[in-house]
Amino acid sequence: QVTELVLDNCRSSNGEIEGLNDSFKELQFLSMANVELTSLAKLPTLSKLRKLELSDNVISGGLEVLAERCPNLTYLNLSGNKIKDLGTVEALQNLKNLKSLDLFNCEITNLEDYRDSIFELLQQITYLDGFDQEDNEAPDSEDDDDEGDEDDDDDENEAGPPGEYEEEDDEDDGTSDLGEGEEEEEVGLSYLMKEEIQDEEDDDDYVEGGDEEEEAEGVRGEKRKREPEDEGEEEED
């Protein structure tokens, strides 16, 4: 019942991976990247397989096997292999459903007019190395990106309003708390300042009053001193 199987970085023995056989009849996606495959001669029959990843191996030919055993392939990745000429790729003409082919880092990509030649040779494919003949990117990756963006947008839309409300509430709470704190601080400061002013006024009054009393006592003292003197003068007269 397995529909997807990833065997990347496993090690093949004599061109096959132990356990991979015809019993995987429901398999639709198979990845065997970097498994040291030298050929596809021992690839099992996988009639429902649609996507096959074979990047970073040492395959140099024998691609006709794919049309026999995986006739419904729509995507084939052969990047990083030892494919050098158009004759090797010509064997893929029998993959009638093939829409996308990747040959990154293969020597064949160094050929003059490589892209035009492949599109002419394999007229059933739409995308070569992720782009069509007019250099438009393959829609699979775009769809994935769009779906990811839509999911992100949905998450933002769903999570956005509550988050905004929470931030607004926090801001309101912070503002109100700060306002109260400022009012309390202003009241406290003004109250203390008034007390200090009153204390200063009281001190000034007290000092001024004391000075007046001292002056008054001084005047009375002078009068008292003068009175006996005046009396003496009167007696002398």
mmCIF file of C-alpha atoms in Angstrom:
data_model
loop_
_atom_site.group_PDB
_atom_site.id
_atom_site.type_symbol
_atom_site.label_atom_id
_atom_site.label_comp_id
_atom_site.label_asym_id
_atom_site.label_seq_id
_atom_site.Cartn_x
_atom_site.Cartn_y
_atom_site.Cartn_z
ATOM 1 C CA GLN A 1 0.000 0.000 0.000
ATOM 2 C CA VAL A 2 3.066 2.286 0.022
ATOM 3 C CA THR A 3 2.685 5.205 -2.392
ATOM 4 C CA GLU A 4 5.861 7.168 -1.551
ATOM 5 C CA LEU A 5 9.318 5.756 -0.857
ATOM 6 C CA VAL A 6 12.530 7.665 -0.158
ATOM 7 C CA LEU A 7 15.795 5.721 -0.259
ATOM 8 C CA ASP A 8 18.231 8.634 -0.550
ATOM 9 C CA ASN A 9 21.822 7.952 0.539
ATOM 10 C CA CYS A 10 21.296 4.197 0.743
ATOM 11 C CA ARG A 11 23.882 2.060 -1.036
ATOM 12 C CA SER A 12 22.983 -0.026 -4.040
ATOM 13 C CA SER A 13 24.651 -3.353 -4.744
ATOM 14 C CA ASN A 14 25.206 -4.370 -8.358
ATOM 15 C CA GLY A 15 22.703 -1.787 -9.566
ATOM 16 C CA GLU A 16 19.877 -2.600 -7.176
ATOM 17 C CA ILE A 17 18.699 -1.765 -3.677
ATOM 18 C CA GLU A 18 17.834 -4.733 -1.507
ATOM 19 C CA GLY A 19 14.114 -4.942 -0.771
ATOM 20 C CA LEU A 20 12.978 -2.761 -3.666
ATOM 21 C CA ASN A 21 10.936 -5.093 -5.894
ATOM 22 C CA ASP A 22 7.753 -5.537 -7.887
ATOM 23 C CA SER A 23 5.634 -5.777 -4.720
ATOM 24 C CA PHE A 24 5.445 -1.939 -4.533
ATOM 25 C CA LYS A 25 2.604 -1.886 -7.024
ATOM 26 C CA GLU A 26 0.958 1.285 -5.590
ATOM 27 C CA LEU A 27 4.147 3.318 -5.557
ATOM 28 C CA GLN A 28 3.721 6.771 -7.141
ATOM 29 C CA PHE A 29 6.844 8.558 -5.888
ATOM 30 C CA LEU A 30 10.315 6.995 -5.584
ATOM 31 C CA SER A 31 13.506 8.813 -4.607
ATOM 32 C CA MET A 32 16.908 7.158 -4.934
ATOM 33 C CA ALA A 33 19.295 10.103 -4.792
ATOM 34 C CA ASN A 34 22.965 9.401 -4.144
ATOM 35 C CA VAL A 35 22.744 5.608 -3.935
ATOM 36 C CA GLU A 36 25.599 4.910 -6.382
ATOM 37 C CA LEU A 37 23.345 3.504 -9.090
ATOM 38 C CA THR A 38 25.303 2.707 -12.235
ATOM 39 C CA SER A 39 22.336 1.568 -14.318
ATOM 40 C CA LEU A 40 18.566 1.021 -14.213
ATOM 41 C CA ALA A 41 18.694 -2.584 -15.456
ATOM 42 C CA LYS A 42 17.420 -3.995 -12.165
ATOM 43 C CA LEU A 43 14.702 -1.393 -11.567
ATOM 44 C CA PRO A 44 11.441 -3.229 -10.688
ATOM 45 C CA THR A 45 8.243 -2.741 -12.648
ATOM 46 C CA LEU A 46 6.336 0.160 -11.067
ATOM 47 C CA SER A 47 3.424 0.808 -13.383
ATOM 48 C CA LYS A 48 1.828 3.544 -11.190
ATOM 49 C CA LEU A 49 5.053 5.449 -10.595
ATOM 50 C CA ARG A 50 4.722 9.092 -11.626
ATOM 51 C CA LYS A 51 7.777 10.788 -10.078
ATOM 52 C CA LEU A 52 11.286 9.336 -10.030
ATOM 53 C CA GLU A 53 14.277 11.014 -8.368
ATOM 54 C CA LEU A 54 17.645 9.617 -9.497
ATOM 55 C CA SER A 55 19.942 12.587 -8.883
ATOM 56 C CA ASP A 56 23.625 12.296 -7.933
ATOM 57 C CA ASN A 57 24.207 8.760 -9.187
ATOM 58 C CA VAL A 58 26.530 7.434 -11.902
ATOM 59 C CA ILE A 59 23.980 6.520 -14.561
ATOM 60 C CA SER A 60 25.363 6.944 -18.060
ATOM 61 C CA GLY A 61 22.792 5.134 -20.230
ATOM 62 C CA GLY A 62 20.162 2.400 -20.388
ATOM 63 C CA LEU A 63 17.278 4.874 -19.995
ATOM 64 C CA GLU A 64 15.048 2.795 -22.301
ATOM 65 C CA VAL A 65 14.279 0.617 -19.256
ATOM 66 C CA LEU A 66 12.185 3.450 -17.822
ATOM 67 C CA ALA A 67 9.604 3.303 -20.607
ATOM 68 C CA GLU A 68 9.236 -0.459 -20.075
ATOM 69 C CA ARG A 69 8.923 -0.507 -16.294
ATOM 70 C CA CYS A 70 7.647 2.956 -15.396
ATOM 71 C CA PRO A 71 5.497 3.902 -18.405
ATOM 72 C CA ASN A 72 3.454 6.533 -16.554
ATOM 73 C CA LEU A 73 6.312 8.764 -15.393
ATOM 74 C CA THR A 74 5.515 12.480 -15.543
ATOM 75 C CA TYR A 75 8.611 13.744 -13.707
ATOM 76 C CA LEU A 76 12.191 12.439 -13.977
ATOM 77 C CA ASN A 77 15.235 13.869 -12.221
ATOM 78 C CA LEU A 78 18.588 12.692 -13.613
ATOM 79 C CA SER A 79 20.677 15.641 -12.423
ATOM 80 C CA GLY A 80 24.252 14.950 -11.363
ATOM 81 C CA ASN A 81 24.644 11.772 -13.443
ATOM 82 C CA LYS A 82 27.021 10.827 -16.277
ATOM 83 C CA ILE A 83 24.724 11.625 -19.174
ATOM 84 C CA LYS A 84 26.800 13.185 -21.957
ATOM 85 C CA ASP A 85 24.959 13.127 -25.278
ATOM 86 C CA LEU A 86 21.579 13.488 -26.921
ATOM 87 C CA GLY A 87 21.572 9.816 -28.004
ATOM 88 C CA THR A 88 21.301 8.755 -24.365
ATOM 89 C CA VAL A 89 18.315 11.053 -23.756
ATOM 90 C CA GLU A 90 16.605 9.937 -26.971
ATOM 91 C CA ALA A 91 15.512 6.748 -25.180
ATOM 92 C CA LEU A 92 13.073 8.875 -23.160
ATOM 93 C CA GLN A 93 10.909 9.522 -26.218
ATOM 94 C CA ASN A 94 8.832 6.490 -25.301
ATOM 95 C CA LEU A 95 7.812 8.064 -21.996
ATOM 96 C CA LYS A 96 4.692 9.596 -23.504
ATOM 97 C CA ASN A 97 3.450 11.141 -20.237
ATOM 98 C CA LEU A 98 6.755 12.768 -19.302
ATOM 99 C CA LYS A 99 6.269 16.485 -18.671
ATOM 100 C CA SER A 100 9.320 17.508 -16.657
ATOM 101 C CA LEU A 101 12.960 16.421 -17.011
ATOM 102 C CA ASP A 102 15.941 17.561 -14.931
ATOM 103 C CA LEU A 103 19.501 17.148 -16.192
ATOM 104 C CA PHE A 104 21.308 19.607 -13.898
ATOM 105 C CA ASN A 105 25.066 19.060 -13.580
ATOM 106 C CA CYS A 106 25.174 16.489 -16.342
ATOM 107 C CA GLU A 107 27.791 16.935 -19.073
ATOM 108 C CA ILE A 108 25.052 17.127 -21.672
ATOM 109 C CA THR A 109 24.148 20.599 -20.431
ATOM 110 C CA ASN A 110 27.449 21.879 -21.882
ATOM 111 C CA LEU A 111 26.330 21.122 -25.433
ATOM 112 C CA GLU A 112 25.635 24.047 -27.734
ATOM 113 C CA ASP A 113 21.900 24.750 -28.015
ATOM 114 C CA TYR A 114 21.339 22.184 -25.265
ATOM 115 C CA ARG A 115 17.857 23.364 -24.287
ATOM 116 C CA ASP A 116 16.546 23.787 -27.818
ATOM 117 C CA SER A 117 17.884 20.373 -28.780
ATOM 118 C CA ILE A 118 16.222 18.620 -25.822
ATOM 119 C CA PHE A 119 12.870 20.305 -26.421
ATOM 120 C CA GLU A 120 13.051 19.309 -30.080
ATOM 121 C CA LEU A 121 14.046 15.736 -29.237
ATOM 122 C CA LEU A 122 11.496 15.222 -26.459
ATOM 123 C CA GLN A 123 8.471 17.086 -27.690
ATOM 124 C CA GLN A 124 6.220 15.656 -24.996
ATOM 125 C CA ILE A 125 8.051 17.496 -22.170
ATOM 126 C CA THR A 126 7.041 20.971 -21.063
ATOM 127 C CA TYR A 127 9.792 21.736 -18.565
ATOM 128 C CA LEU A 128 13.533 21.163 -18.709
ATOM 129 C CA ASP A 129 15.550 21.837 -15.561
ATOM 130 C CA GLY A 130 12.554 23.568 -13.999
ATOM 131 C CA PHE A 131 11.763 25.982 -16.874
ATOM 132 C CA ASP A 132 9.798 25.824 -20.099
ATOM 133 C CA GLN A 133 11.068 26.927 -23.522
ATOM 134 C CA GLU A 134 10.249 30.559 -22.744
ATOM 135 C CA ASP A 135 12.071 30.439 -19.400
ATOM 136 C CA ASN A 136 8.898 30.349 -17.337
ATOM 137 C CA GLU A 137 9.280 28.450 -14.089
ATOM 138 C CA ALA A 138 7.493 25.143 -13.625
ATOM 139 C CA PRO A 139 4.073 25.652 -11.982
ATOM 140 C CA ASP A 140 4.572 22.853 -9.455
ATOM 141 C CA SER A 141 7.060 24.888 -7.443
ATOM 142 C CA GLU A 142 4.988 28.038 -7.931
ATOM 143 C CA ASP A 143 1.847 26.287 -6.741
ATOM 144 C CA ASP A 144 3.664 25.031 -3.672
ATOM 145 C CA ASP A 145 4.903 28.529 -2.945
ATOM 146 C CA ASP A 146 1.473 30.021 -3.529
ATOM 147 C CA GLU A 147 -0.146 27.461 -1.280
ATOM 148 C CA GLY A 148 2.447 28.200 1.368
ATOM 149 C CA ASP A 149 1.782 31.928 0.986
ATOM 150 C CA GLU A 150 -1.963 31.364 1.174
ATOM 151 C CA ASP A 151 -1.530 29.322 4.319
ATOM 152 C CA ASP A 152 0.622 32.077 5.774
ATOM 153 C CA ASP A 153 -2.000 34.653 4.798
ATOM 154 C CA ASP A 154 -4.733 32.564 6.350
ATOM 155 C CA ASP A 155 -2.726 32.169 9.522
ATOM 156 C CA GLU A 156 -2.101 35.882 9.599
ATOM 157 C CA ASN A 157 -5.754 36.641 8.953
ATOM 158 C CA GLU A 158 -6.907 34.216 11.589
ATOM 159 C CA ALA A 159 -4.336 35.148 14.140
ATOM 160 C CA GLY A 160 -4.171 38.816 13.194
ATOM 161 C CA PRO A 161 -7.330 40.306 14.743
ATOM 162 C CA PRO A 162 -6.946 38.648 18.186
ATOM 163 C CA GLY A 163 -3.303 39.650 18.247
ATOM 164 C CA GLU A 164 -4.204 43.199 17.295
ATOM 165 C CA TYR A 165 -6.923 43.325 19.924
ATOM 166 C CA GLU A 166 -4.546 41.962 22.524
ATOM 167 C CA GLU A 167 -1.937 44.552 21.599
ATOM 168 C CA GLU A 168 -4.540 47.284 21.726
ATOM 169 C CA ASP A 169 -5.738 46.025 25.098
ATOM 170 C CA ASP A 170 -2.184 45.919 26.350
ATOM 171 C CA GLU A 171 -1.606 49.423 25.089
ATOM 172 C CA ASP A 172 -4.841 50.626 26.685
ATOM 173 C CA ASP A 173 -3.983 48.934 29.945
ATOM 174 C CA GLY A 174 -0.483 50.329 29.874
ATOM 175 C CA THR A 175 -1.783 53.800 29.087
ATOM 176 C CA SER A 176 -4.412 53.729 31.803
ATOM 177 C CA ASP A 177 -1.988 52.394 34.384
ATOM 178 C CA LEU A 178 0.595 54.939 33.409
ATOM 179 C CA GLY A 179 -1.999 57.689 33.479
ATOM 180 C CA GLU A 180 -3.095 56.756 36.965
ATOM 181 C CA GLY A 181 0.515 56.549 38.068
ATOM 182 C CA GLU A 182 1.222 59.967 36.622
ATOM 183 C CA GLU A 183 -1.868 61.443 38.262
ATOM 184 C CA GLU A 184 -0.919 59.933 41.603
ATOM 185 C CA GLU A 185 2.618 61.190 41.191
ATOM 186 C CA GLU A 186 1.408 64.655 40.241
ATOM 187 C CA VAL A 187 -0.964 64.743 43.214
ATOM 188 C CA GLY A 188 1.751 63.540 45.552
ATOM 189 C CA LEU A 189 4.304 66.025 44.276
ATOM 190 C CA SER A 190 1.926 68.954 44.305
ATOM 191 C CA TYR A 191 0.786 68.019 47.788
ATOM 192 C CA LEU A 192 4.359 67.805 49.063
ATOM 193 C CA MET A 193 5.287 71.022 47.311
ATOM 194 C CA LYS A 194 2.351 72.803 48.954
ATOM 195 C CA GLU A 195 3.430 71.474 52.338
ATOM 196 C CA GLU A 196 6.981 72.637 51.754
ATOM 197 C CA ILE A 197 5.734 76.058 50.675
ATOM 198 C CA GLN A 198 3.555 76.304 53.767
ATOM 199 C CA ASP A 199 6.432 75.201 55.964
ATOM 200 C CA GLU A 200 8.668 77.833 54.388
ATOM 201 C CA GLU A 201 5.997 80.493 54.880
ATOM 202 C CA ASP A 202 5.545 79.406 58.495
ATOM 203 C CA ASP A 203 9.285 79.542 59.058
ATOM 204 C CA ASP A 204 9.444 82.981 57.494
ATOM 205 C CA ASP A 205 6.551 84.170 59.653
ATOM 206 C CA TYR A 206 8.140 82.724 62.710
ATOM 207 C CA VAL A 207 11.476 84.359 61.949
ATOM 208 C CA GLU A 208 9.851 87.641 61.056
ATOM 209 C CA GLY A 209 7.696 87.502 64.169
ATOM 210 C CA GLY A 210 10.738 86.763 66.299
ATOM 211 C CA ASP A 211 12.598 89.665 64.782
ATOM 212 C CA GLU A 212 9.674 92.008 65.479
ATOM 213 C CA GLU A 213 9.430 90.798 69.033
ATOM 214 C CA GLU A 214 13.159 91.267 69.520
ATOM 215 C CA GLU A 215 12.946 94.757 68.019
ATOM 216 C CA ALA A 216 9.994 95.577 70.264
ATOM 217 C CA GLU A 217 11.858 94.303 73.310
ATOM 218 C CA GLY A 218 14.877 96.337 72.242
ATOM 219 C CA VAL A 219 12.750 99.471 71.970
ATOM 220 C CA ARG A 220 11.167 98.841 75.366
ATOM 221 C CA GLY A 221 14.652 98.208 76.784
ATOM 222 C CA GLU A 222 15.844 101.495 75.383
ATOM 223 C CA LYS A 223 12.843 103.252 76.829
ATOM 224 C CA ARG A 224 13.476 101.663 80.174
ATOM 225 C CA LYS A 225 17.076 102.749 80.018
ATOM 226 C CA ARG A 226 16.127 106.233 78.980
ATOM 227 C CA GLU A 227 13.495 106.635 81.670
ATOM 228 C CA PRO A 228 15.892 106.544 84.637
ATOM 229 C CA GLU A 229 18.230 108.827 82.753
ATOM 230 C CA ASP A 230 15.387 111.217 82.071
ATOM 231 C CA GLU A 231 14.323 110.972 85.663
ATOM 232 C CA GLY A 232 17.843 111.838 86.810
ATOM 233 C CA GLU A 233 17.928 114.839 84.578
ATOM 234 C CA GLU A 234 14.593 115.951 85.934
ATOM 235 C CA GLU A 235 15.765 115.547 89.520
ATOM 236 C CA GLU A 236 18.874 117.543 88.738
ATOM 237 C CA ASP A 237 16.749 120.290 87.401
#
